[in-house]
Amino acid sequence: MTIDTKTGNPYDIVLNNFDITAERLKLDKSIAKRIKFPERELTVNFPVKMRNGDVQIFVGHRVQHNTGRGPAKGGIRFHPDATLDHCRALATWMTWKCALVGIPFGGGKGSVICKPLEMNEYELEGLTRRYTSEISIIIGPEKDIPAPDMYTNERTMAWIMDTYSMIKGYCVPGVVTGKPLSIGGSLGRREATGRGVVFATECACEYLGLDITKTKSSVQGFGNVGSVSAKYLQKEGSKVIAVSDINGCIKNDEGLNILSLINYVKETGSIIGFSGAEVISNEEFINLDVDIFVPAALENQITEDNAGKIKAKIIVEGANGPTTPKADEILYKNGVFLVPDILANAGGVTVSYFEWVQNIQNFFWKETDINEKLKNVIVKAFEEVINISIKEKINTRLAANMLAVARVAEAISDRGIYP
Ligand code: NAD
């Protein structure tokens, strides 16, 4: 199969990176073939009654990439550009991510092609409930456990949990993570991905001998991951001078007040118009003179066209797949230190795992314990990745992929083939 890493299709990038990793690991060919492609893919076409009485047909997917180490785990995304290949890519990254941070899950991902920003609450609820019922045949606490991703949130997870529980006839909180606390959600889950991003940033600063309190940073995307990353970067003493969202980019050289900005976005839905900040172009935003850059929006944001202009010393990938392979090479050559996505944003799935464990035990933990456990997981994985990267003289992305793929390969090999 010829892989085109310039198409912008993240699944091409995933497959390409897998081949490089498998070759470097000298992975047994039959094992490599088994873990390269998804185990199961479900496509559903389903009707939803819209507010105006019309019936619209939506297309959704759920992909389970690998369940060798445990049930599939991964978010559900509502997006107009969602494709099956997107799901495959995101599900594969979930497999590597869970293995990298040592939690007993495989990788899954789901999506519905829709325009969530143009839909009202009634329509989103109808869409979520019907999609849940369509994929209910393959999800479940022991099989595949969804969570929030772009344009889905706690509310969405509550609808999924309720729909699945109605189908089963009893309450099944463990079918999703990222739920509201009232129905078995975990303390610390909402902020876990952003917190993890900042734990990883602190590790990177320490490794490079940078004092985080003397750094400037920028964050692309101001949703769950971006806003929480910005909040904790600021709390740790970094001056967050610029952020962006789907509507544009804003900057204040003296540092943005992130807590006020979060409140402003809650009220208005966008960062644009926030007082005490100037609007800048996306090009200016990417080229800013900062020490730390956190992409926390979409895939393919750092490409061969703009990677050479990036001045940041550290990039911490809050988003999944924000950097293309060509851009990776440029950043590595330019000495930019990269914390790859499967490590940087693993905080979300780690606390999702804690939520799932608490649901199974019906026993809930203190937030301080959860945050401490999360920090230990990220710091350990960071050290393991750095050690491989130094030993093998390779970039951190390949080091992280090698560690993760080797762990999945070991599990598959230990289990053997049924029947
Ligand atoms: P979200 O829906 O909460 O927020 C997305 C943000 O990105 C919004 O602020 C939106 O305006 C902005 N955005 C969209 N298009 C943009 C563009 N072209 N330029 C700049 N900003 C743009 O989503 P999220 O949950 O924060 O997810 C963001 C990324 O993090 C995704 O790649 C997701 O897969 C990844 N991720 C999320 C989690 C999680 O726990 N939510 C965990 C791991 C990884």
Short mmCIF file of C-alpha atoms and ligand atoms in Angstrom, two decimals:
data_model
loop_
_atom_site.label_atom_id
_atom_site.label_comp_id
_atom_site.label_asym_id
_atom_site.label_seq_id
_atom_site.Cartn_x
_atom_site.Cartn_y
_atom_site.Cartn_z
CA MET A 1 0.00 0.00 0.00
CA THR A 2 1.40 3.41 -0.94
CA ILE A 3 1.12 5.94 1.83
CA ASP A 4 0.74 9.60 0.97
CA THR A 5 1.67 11.61 4.04
CA LYS A 6 0.92 14.86 2.21
CA THR A 7 -2.78 14.22 1.74
CA GLY A 8 -3.62 15.54 5.17
CA ASN A 9 -5.38 12.25 5.90
CA PRO A 10 -4.24 11.44 9.44
CA TYR A 11 -4.71 7.72 8.85
CA ASP A 12 -1.99 7.79 6.18
CA ILE A 13 0.29 9.36 8.78
CA VAL A 14 -0.66 6.75 11.37
CA LEU A 15 0.10 3.86 8.99
CA ASN A 16 3.33 5.45 7.86
CA ASN A 17 4.50 5.98 11.44
CA PHE A 18 3.53 2.42 12.31
CA ASP A 19 5.67 1.02 9.47
CA ILE A 20 8.67 3.07 10.61
CA THR A 21 8.16 1.92 14.20
CA ALA A 22 7.67 -1.77 13.30
CA GLU A 23 10.80 -1.73 11.16
CA ARG A 24 12.86 -0.11 13.90
CA LEU A 25 11.56 -2.68 16.42
CA LYS A 26 12.21 -5.50 13.92
CA LEU A 27 8.67 -6.59 14.74
CA ASP A 28 7.58 -10.07 13.69
CA LYS A 29 5.73 -9.58 10.38
CA SER A 30 2.63 -11.56 11.35
CA ILE A 31 2.28 -9.61 14.63
CA ALA A 32 2.81 -6.34 12.76
CA LYS A 33 0.00 -7.20 10.33
CA ARG A 34 -2.34 -8.02 13.22
CA ILE A 35 -1.82 -4.79 15.12
CA LYS A 36 -1.53 -2.37 12.22
CA PHE A 37 -5.19 -2.33 11.18
CA PRO A 38 -8.44 -2.01 13.21
CA GLU A 39 -10.07 -5.18 14.54
CA ARG A 40 -13.63 -3.95 14.04
CA GLU A 41 -15.39 -1.06 12.28
CA LEU A 42 -19.08 -0.22 12.45
CA THR A 43 -20.75 2.34 10.19
CA VAL A 44 -24.29 3.41 11.01
CA ASN A 45 -26.84 5.49 9.07
CA PHE A 46 -29.63 6.68 11.31
CA PRO A 47 -32.55 9.15 11.40
CA VAL A 48 -32.97 12.05 13.82
CA LYS A 49 -36.10 14.20 14.20
CA MET A 50 -35.01 17.83 13.94
CA ARG A 51 -36.63 20.70 15.85
CA ASN A 52 -38.55 21.90 12.75
CA GLY A 53 -40.13 18.46 12.25
CA ASP A 54 -37.79 17.38 9.43
CA VAL A 55 -36.06 14.02 9.62
CA GLN A 56 -32.34 14.03 8.82
CA ILE A 57 -30.14 11.01 8.19
CA PHE A 58 -26.72 11.03 9.84
CA VAL A 59 -23.68 8.81 9.34
CA GLY A 60 -21.67 7.65 12.33
CA HIS A 61 -18.76 5.31 12.94
CA ARG A 62 -17.24 3.38 15.82
CA VAL A 63 -13.83 1.81 15.29
CA GLN A 64 -12.10 -0.62 17.66
CA HIS A 65 -8.47 -0.70 16.66
CA ASN A 66 -7.02 -3.22 19.10
CA THR A 67 -8.27 -4.96 22.23
CA GLY A 68 -5.20 -7.06 22.97
CA ARG A 69 -4.48 -5.29 26.28
CA GLY A 70 -8.09 -4.67 27.36
CA PRO A 71 -11.42 -3.19 26.23
CA ALA A 72 -11.38 -0.51 23.55
CA LYS A 73 -11.33 3.03 24.91
CA GLY A 74 -11.72 6.30 23.06
CA GLY A 75 -13.74 9.43 22.54
CA ILE A 76 -16.70 10.32 20.37
CA ARG A 77 -16.38 13.31 18.08
CA PHE A 78 -19.17 15.30 16.43
CA HIS A 79 -17.69 17.09 13.42
CA PRO A 80 -18.67 17.93 9.82
CA ASP A 81 -15.31 16.64 8.51
CA ALA A 82 -15.33 13.37 10.47
CA THR A 83 -14.52 10.38 8.26
CA LEU A 84 -13.99 6.67 8.80
CA ASP A 85 -10.26 7.22 8.24
CA HIS A 86 -10.24 9.89 10.97
CA CYS A 87 -11.80 7.36 13.32
CA ARG A 88 -9.29 4.71 12.34
CA ALA A 89 -6.42 7.11 12.97
CA LEU A 90 -7.77 8.28 16.31
CA ALA A 91 -8.57 4.71 17.43
CA THR A 92 -5.03 3.59 16.57
CA TRP A 93 -3.53 6.49 18.51
CA MET A 94 -5.68 5.43 21.49
CA THR A 95 -4.20 1.92 21.38
CA TRP A 96 -0.65 3.31 21.46
CA LYS A 97 -1.55 5.92 24.10
CA CYS A 98 -3.04 3.42 26.56
CA ALA A 99 -0.07 1.09 26.11
CA LEU A 100 2.40 3.96 26.53
CA VAL A 101 0.98 5.06 29.88
CA GLY A 102 0.45 1.45 30.96
CA ILE A 103 -3.31 1.36 31.39
CA PRO A 104 -5.19 -1.86 30.54
CA PHE A 105 -7.20 -0.65 27.57
CA GLY A 106 -7.05 -0.95 23.81
CA GLY A 107 -7.98 1.81 21.37
CA GLY A 108 -11.34 2.89 19.99
CA LYS A 109 -12.94 6.00 18.54
CA GLY A 110 -16.33 7.10 17.30
CA SER A 111 -17.74 9.99 15.36
CA VAL A 112 -20.89 11.37 13.81
CA ILE A 113 -20.73 13.57 10.72
CA CYS A 114 -22.75 16.62 11.74
CA LYS A 115 -22.53 20.36 12.38
CA PRO A 116 -22.80 20.47 16.19
CA LEU A 117 -22.43 24.26 16.38
CA GLU A 118 -25.55 24.66 14.20
CA MET A 119 -27.66 22.15 16.16
CA ASN A 120 -29.77 22.88 19.23
CA GLU A 121 -29.81 20.87 22.47
CA TYR A 122 -32.93 18.92 21.42
CA GLU A 123 -31.32 17.81 18.15
CA LEU A 124 -27.98 16.96 19.77
CA GLU A 125 -29.76 14.83 22.37
CA GLY A 126 -31.75 12.98 19.66
CA LEU A 127 -28.60 12.43 17.62
CA THR A 128 -26.59 11.19 20.62
CA ARG A 129 -29.31 8.80 21.84
CA ARG A 130 -29.95 7.25 18.44
CA TYR A 131 -26.22 6.94 17.67
CA THR A 132 -25.76 5.25 21.08
CA SER A 133 -28.54 2.81 20.35
CA GLU A 134 -26.97 2.02 16.94
CA ILE A 135 -23.51 1.30 18.40
CA SER A 136 -24.84 -0.31 21.61
CA ILE A 137 -24.18 -3.73 20.09
CA ILE A 138 -20.43 -3.21 20.34
CA ILE A 139 -19.96 -0.88 23.36
CA GLY A 140 -20.13 -1.75 27.07
CA PRO A 141 -17.98 -1.51 30.22
CA GLU A 142 -16.10 -4.73 29.36
CA LYS A 143 -16.04 -4.14 25.58
CA ASP A 144 -15.61 -0.55 24.51
CA ILE A 145 -15.95 2.57 26.62
CA PRO A 146 -16.54 5.95 24.90
CA ALA A 147 -15.55 9.36 26.31
CA PRO A 148 -15.75 13.02 25.17
CA ASP A 149 -13.77 14.38 22.22
CA MET A 150 -14.28 17.42 19.98
CA TYR A 151 -17.76 18.93 20.37
CA THR A 152 -18.93 16.30 22.85
CA ASN A 153 -18.88 16.79 26.61
CA GLU A 154 -20.25 15.63 29.99
CA ARG A 155 -23.81 16.26 28.80
CA THR A 156 -23.27 13.99 25.79
CA MET A 157 -21.80 11.28 28.04
CA ALA A 158 -24.83 11.49 30.37
CA TRP A 159 -27.18 10.90 27.39
CA ILE A 160 -25.06 7.92 26.25
CA MET A 161 -25.00 6.44 29.77
CA ASP A 162 -28.77 6.88 30.13
CA THR A 163 -29.59 5.44 26.69
CA TYR A 164 -27.34 2.42 27.20
CA SER A 165 -28.78 1.86 30.71
CA MET A 166 -32.36 2.02 29.33
CA ILE A 167 -31.46 -0.62 26.72
CA LYS A 168 -29.94 -2.88 29.41
CA GLY A 169 -32.70 -2.24 31.94
CA TYR A 170 -30.35 -1.25 34.75
CA CYS A 171 -27.87 1.52 35.53
CA VAL A 172 -24.52 1.04 33.73
CA PRO A 173 -22.27 3.97 34.69
CA GLY A 174 -19.11 2.21 33.45
CA VAL A 175 -20.19 2.34 29.79
CA VAL A 176 -18.73 5.85 29.36
CA THR A 177 -16.20 8.06 31.12
CA GLY A 178 -16.18 11.83 31.32
CA LYS A 179 -19.70 11.73 32.85
CA PRO A 180 -21.15 14.25 35.31
CA LEU A 181 -20.25 13.52 38.96
CA SER A 182 -23.93 12.93 39.76
CA ILE A 183 -23.96 9.68 37.74
CA GLY A 184 -20.56 8.24 38.59
CA GLY A 185 -18.14 10.67 36.96
CA SER A 186 -14.72 11.12 38.50
CA LEU A 187 -13.36 14.14 40.27
CA GLY A 188 -10.57 15.61 38.15
CA ARG A 189 -11.73 14.06 34.83
CA ARG A 190 -12.94 17.30 33.22
CA GLU A 191 -9.54 18.91 33.63
CA ALA A 192 -7.41 15.77 33.30
CA THR A 193 -6.18 16.18 29.72
CA GLY A 194 -5.08 19.80 30.25
CA ARG A 195 -3.51 18.93 33.60
CA GLY A 196 -1.60 16.10 31.94
CA VAL A 197 -0.43 18.51 29.21
CA VAL A 198 0.99 20.78 31.90
CA PHE A 199 2.60 17.91 33.87
CA ALA A 200 4.31 16.89 30.61
CA THR A 201 5.32 20.53 29.99
CA GLU A 202 6.90 20.71 33.44
CA CYS A 203 8.83 17.50 32.73
CA ALA A 204 10.06 18.96 29.43
CA CYS A 205 11.12 22.24 31.09
CA GLU A 206 13.01 20.36 33.78
CA TYR A 207 14.67 18.12 31.19
CA LEU A 208 15.80 21.16 29.17
CA GLY A 209 16.79 23.19 32.23
CA LEU A 210 14.11 25.83 31.58
CA ASP A 211 12.49 27.66 34.50
CA ILE A 212 8.76 27.50 33.68
CA THR A 213 8.14 30.76 35.60
CA LYS A 214 10.35 32.56 33.08
CA THR A 215 8.61 31.14 30.00
CA LYS A 216 6.06 32.55 27.56
CA SER A 217 3.51 30.25 26.00
CA SER A 218 0.74 30.05 23.40
CA VAL A 219 -2.17 27.64 23.10
CA GLN A 220 -4.05 26.75 19.90
CA GLY A 221 -7.69 25.82 20.57
CA PHE A 222 -9.57 27.00 23.65
CA GLY A 223 -11.95 24.11 24.30
CA ASN A 224 -11.59 21.53 27.04
CA VAL A 225 -7.92 20.72 26.43
CA GLY A 226 -6.72 24.19 25.38
CA SER A 227 -8.43 26.25 28.08
CA VAL A 228 -7.38 23.91 30.92
CA SER A 229 -3.81 23.71 29.58
CA ALA A 230 -3.69 27.52 29.45
CA LYS A 231 -5.11 27.78 32.96
CA TYR A 232 -2.51 25.46 34.51
CA LEU A 233 0.38 26.87 32.44
CA GLN A 234 -0.50 30.24 33.91
CA LYS A 235 -0.86 28.75 37.39
CA GLU A 236 2.63 27.24 37.12
CA GLY A 237 4.01 30.68 36.25
CA SER A 238 4.23 30.65 32.45
CA LYS A 239 3.04 33.85 30.77
CA VAL A 240 0.32 32.74 28.32
CA ILE A 241 0.53 35.49 25.70
CA ALA A 242 -1.71 34.10 22.94
CA VAL A 243 -4.55 31.67 22.33
CA SER A 244 -6.75 30.81 19.37
CA ASP A 245 -10.06 29.17 18.59
CA ILE A 246 -12.11 28.43 15.47
CA ASN A 247 -12.94 32.15 15.18
CA GLY A 248 -9.39 33.55 15.32
CA CYS A 249 -6.33 34.28 17.44
CA ILE A 250 -5.72 36.83 20.22
CA LYS A 251 -2.55 38.09 21.88
CA ASN A 252 -1.40 40.21 24.82
CA ASP A 253 2.37 40.49 25.30
CA GLU A 254 1.86 41.08 29.03
CA GLY A 255 -0.05 37.79 29.36
CA LEU A 256 -3.76 37.03 29.02
CA ASN A 257 -5.86 36.62 32.15
CA ILE A 258 -6.89 33.02 31.45
CA LEU A 259 -9.52 32.70 34.19
CA SER A 260 -11.30 35.84 32.92
CA LEU A 261 -10.98 34.56 29.35
CA ILE A 262 -12.57 31.22 30.32
CA ASN A 263 -15.52 33.11 31.83
CA TYR A 264 -15.72 35.34 28.74
CA VAL A 265 -15.86 32.26 26.45
CA LYS A 266 -18.56 30.71 28.66
CA GLU A 267 -20.66 33.85 28.13
CA THR A 268 -19.97 34.59 24.45
CA GLY A 269 -18.86 31.27 22.95
CA SER A 270 -15.60 32.68 21.55
CA ILE A 271 -12.28 34.30 22.53
CA ILE A 272 -12.79 37.10 20.00
CA GLY A 273 -13.73 40.44 21.57
CA PHE A 274 -11.97 39.71 24.88
CA SER A 275 -10.83 43.07 26.27
CA GLY A 276 -7.11 43.70 26.70
CA ALA A 277 -6.08 41.55 23.76
CA GLU A 278 -5.40 42.23 20.10
CA VAL A 279 -6.56 40.00 17.25
CA ILE A 280 -3.70 38.51 15.20
CA SER A 281 -3.59 36.30 12.12
CA ASN A 282 -3.06 32.54 12.30
CA GLU A 283 0.34 32.98 10.64
CA GLU A 284 1.45 35.51 13.29
CA PHE A 285 0.10 33.19 15.97
CA ILE A 286 2.14 30.20 14.76
CA ASN A 287 5.31 32.34 14.43
CA LEU A 288 5.11 33.95 17.89
CA ASP A 289 8.22 34.27 20.00
CA VAL A 290 7.22 31.87 22.79
CA ASP A 291 9.05 29.13 24.69
CA ILE A 292 6.11 26.71 24.88
CA PHE A 293 3.49 26.05 22.20
CA VAL A 294 0.50 23.80 22.92
CA PRO A 295 -1.53 22.84 19.82
CA ALA A 296 -4.89 21.76 21.30
CA ALA A 297 -7.33 21.94 18.39
CA LEU A 298 -7.13 19.75 15.28
CA GLU A 299 -4.87 17.50 13.23
CA ASN A 300 -2.34 18.76 10.68
CA GLN A 301 -1.80 22.24 12.12
CA ILE A 302 2.03 22.10 12.08
CA THR A 303 3.08 21.26 8.53
CA GLU A 304 6.19 21.48 6.39
CA ASP A 305 4.97 24.97 5.37
CA ASN A 306 5.04 26.50 8.85
CA ALA A 307 7.24 24.20 11.01
CA GLY A 308 10.44 26.06 10.07
CA LYS A 309 9.02 29.34 11.36
CA ILE A 310 8.13 28.04 14.81
CA LYS A 311 10.23 29.74 17.50
CA ALA A 312 8.96 27.72 20.47
CA LYS A 313 11.57 25.59 22.26
CA ILE A 314 8.95 23.07 23.39
CA ILE A 315 5.81 21.81 21.62
CA VAL A 316 3.40 19.83 23.78
CA GLU A 317 0.75 18.16 21.61
CA GLY A 318 -2.56 18.55 23.44
CA ALA A 319 -4.40 17.68 20.22
CA ASN A 320 -4.16 14.32 18.49
CA GLY A 321 -2.00 14.40 15.36
CA PRO A 322 -1.37 18.15 15.09
CA THR A 323 2.05 17.66 13.42
CA THR A 324 2.73 16.04 10.03
CA PRO A 325 5.76 13.72 9.56
CA LYS A 326 7.60 16.27 7.38
CA ALA A 327 7.07 18.90 10.07
CA ASP A 328 8.38 16.41 12.66
CA GLU A 329 11.65 16.18 10.72
CA ILE A 330 11.97 19.97 10.49
CA LEU A 331 11.27 20.46 14.20
CA TYR A 332 13.78 17.75 15.17
CA LYS A 333 16.44 19.29 12.91
CA ASN A 334 15.76 22.72 14.44
CA GLY A 335 16.13 21.38 17.97
CA VAL A 336 12.50 21.95 18.97
CA PHE A 337 11.66 19.57 21.82
CA LEU A 338 8.41 17.72 21.09
CA VAL A 339 6.19 15.99 23.63
CA PRO A 340 4.21 13.72 21.27
CA ASP A 341 0.42 13.52 21.46
CA ILE A 342 0.19 9.97 22.80
CA LEU A 343 2.16 11.14 25.84
CA ALA A 344 1.15 14.80 26.12
CA ASN A 345 -2.63 14.31 26.06
CA ALA A 346 -2.74 10.92 27.83
CA GLY A 347 -4.05 12.59 31.01
CA GLY A 348 -7.63 12.31 29.74
CA VAL A 349 -7.64 8.58 29.17
CA THR A 350 -5.65 8.02 32.36
CA VAL A 351 -8.30 9.65 34.54
CA SER A 352 -10.96 7.96 32.39
CA TYR A 353 -9.33 4.72 33.49
CA PHE A 354 -9.52 5.90 37.10
CA GLU A 355 -13.22 6.73 36.54
CA TRP A 356 -13.88 3.25 35.11
CA VAL A 357 -12.09 1.60 38.06
CA GLN A 358 -14.15 3.69 40.52
CA ASN A 359 -17.36 2.68 38.67
CA ILE A 360 -16.45 -1.00 38.89
CA GLN A 361 -15.56 -0.68 42.58
CA ASN A 362 -18.48 1.65 43.36
CA PHE A 363 -15.97 3.45 45.55
CA PHE A 364 -14.85 6.99 44.81
CA TRP A 365 -11.47 8.61 45.34
CA LYS A 366 -10.38 12.08 46.52
CA GLU A 367 -9.39 14.58 43.82
CA THR A 368 -5.94 15.10 45.35
CA ASP A 369 -5.28 11.33 45.08
CA ILE A 370 -6.45 11.31 41.46
CA ASN A 371 -4.24 14.25 40.47
CA GLU A 372 -1.23 12.74 42.22
CA LYS A 373 -1.77 9.35 40.55
CA LEU A 374 -2.13 11.13 37.19
CA LYS A 375 1.12 13.04 37.70
CA ASN A 376 2.96 9.79 38.53
CA VAL A 377 1.68 8.17 35.32
CA ILE A 378 2.74 11.10 33.09
CA VAL A 379 6.15 11.55 34.74
CA LYS A 380 6.92 7.81 34.46
CA ALA A 381 5.91 7.67 30.79
CA PHE A 382 7.90 10.86 30.05
CA GLU A 383 11.05 9.37 31.61
CA GLU A 384 10.62 6.10 29.71
CA VAL A 385 10.22 7.94 26.39
CA ILE A 386 13.24 10.18 27.04
CA ASN A 387 15.40 7.18 27.96
CA ILE A 388 14.55 5.41 24.68
CA SER A 389 15.01 8.60 22.68
CA ILE A 390 18.50 9.13 24.16
CA LYS A 391 19.53 5.47 23.93
CA GLU A 392 18.35 5.03 20.32
CA LYS A 393 19.23 8.59 19.22
CA ILE A 394 15.73 9.09 17.81
CA ASN A 395 13.04 11.74 18.15
CA THR A 396 10.52 11.51 20.96
CA ARG A 397 7.62 10.55 18.67
CA LEU A 398 9.40 7.45 17.41
CA ALA A 399 10.58 6.64 20.96
CA ALA A 400 6.99 6.84 22.28
CA ASN A 401 5.66 4.78 19.37
CA MET A 402 8.32 2.10 19.87
CA LEU A 403 7.51 1.72 23.53
CA ALA A 404 3.77 1.57 22.89
CA VAL A 405 3.83 -0.76 19.87
CA ALA A 406 6.23 -3.15 21.63
CA ARG A 407 3.83 -3.42 24.58
CA VAL A 408 0.83 -4.18 22.33
CA ALA A 409 2.89 -6.68 20.32
CA GLU A 410 3.92 -8.45 23.52
CA ALA A 411 0.29 -8.75 24.66
CA ILE A 412 -0.85 -10.09 21.28
CA SER A 413 1.99 -12.55 21.17
CA ASP A 414 1.34 -13.76 24.75
CA ARG A 415 -2.35 -14.29 23.99
CA GLY A 416 -1.77 -16.27 20.79
CA ILE A 417 -4.47 -16.84 18.17
CA TYR A 418 -8.02 -18.08 18.78
CA PRO A 419 -9.14 -20.74 17.92
P1 NAD B 1 -13.28 20.96 22.22
O1 NAD B 1 -14.40 20.74 21.30
O2 NAD B 1 -13.56 21.13 23.67
O3 NAD B 1 -12.46 22.25 21.75
C1 NAD B 1 -11.93 22.39 20.47
C2 NAD B 1 -11.35 23.79 20.37
O4 NAD B 1 -10.62 23.91 19.14
C3 NAD B 1 -12.40 24.90 20.36
O5 NAD B 1 -11.91 26.01 21.10
C4 NAD B 1 -12.49 25.27 18.88
O6 NAD B 1 -12.94 26.61 18.68
C5 NAD B 1 -11.03 25.11 18.49
N1 NAD B 1 -10.82 24.96 17.06
C6 NAD B 1 -11.53 24.22 16.17
N2 NAD B 1 -11.00 24.38 14.94
C7 NAD B 1 -9.94 25.22 15.07
C8 NAD B 1 -9.00 25.78 14.18
N3 NAD B 1 -9.05 25.49 12.87
N4 NAD B 1 -8.03 26.60 14.69
C9 NAD B 1 -7.97 26.89 16.00
N5 NAD B 1 -8.83 26.40 16.90
C10 NAD B 1 -9.81 25.59 16.43
O7 NAD B 1 -12.25 19.77 21.96
P2 NAD B 1 -11.19 19.16 22.97
O8 NAD B 1 -11.83 18.06 23.71
O9 NAD B 1 -10.51 20.27 23.67
O10 NAD B 1 -10.19 18.46 21.93
C11 NAD B 1 -9.15 19.18 21.29
C12 NAD B 1 -8.11 18.19 20.79
O11 NAD B 1 -7.60 17.44 21.89
C13 NAD B 1 -8.61 17.15 19.78
O12 NAD B 1 -7.55 16.84 18.89
C14 NAD B 1 -8.89 15.94 20.65
O13 NAD B 1 -8.84 14.73 19.92
C15 NAD B 1 -7.75 16.05 21.63
N6 NAD B 1 -7.94 15.34 22.90
C16 NAD B 1 -9.01 15.62 23.71
C17 NAD B 1 -9.13 14.96 24.93
C18 NAD B 1 -10.24 15.28 25.91
O14 NAD B 1 -10.21 14.73 27.03
N7 NAD B 1 -11.19 16.14 25.58
C19 NAD B 1 -8.20 13.99 25.30
C20 NAD B 1 -7.11 13.74 24.46
C21 NAD B 1 -6.99 14.43 23.26
#
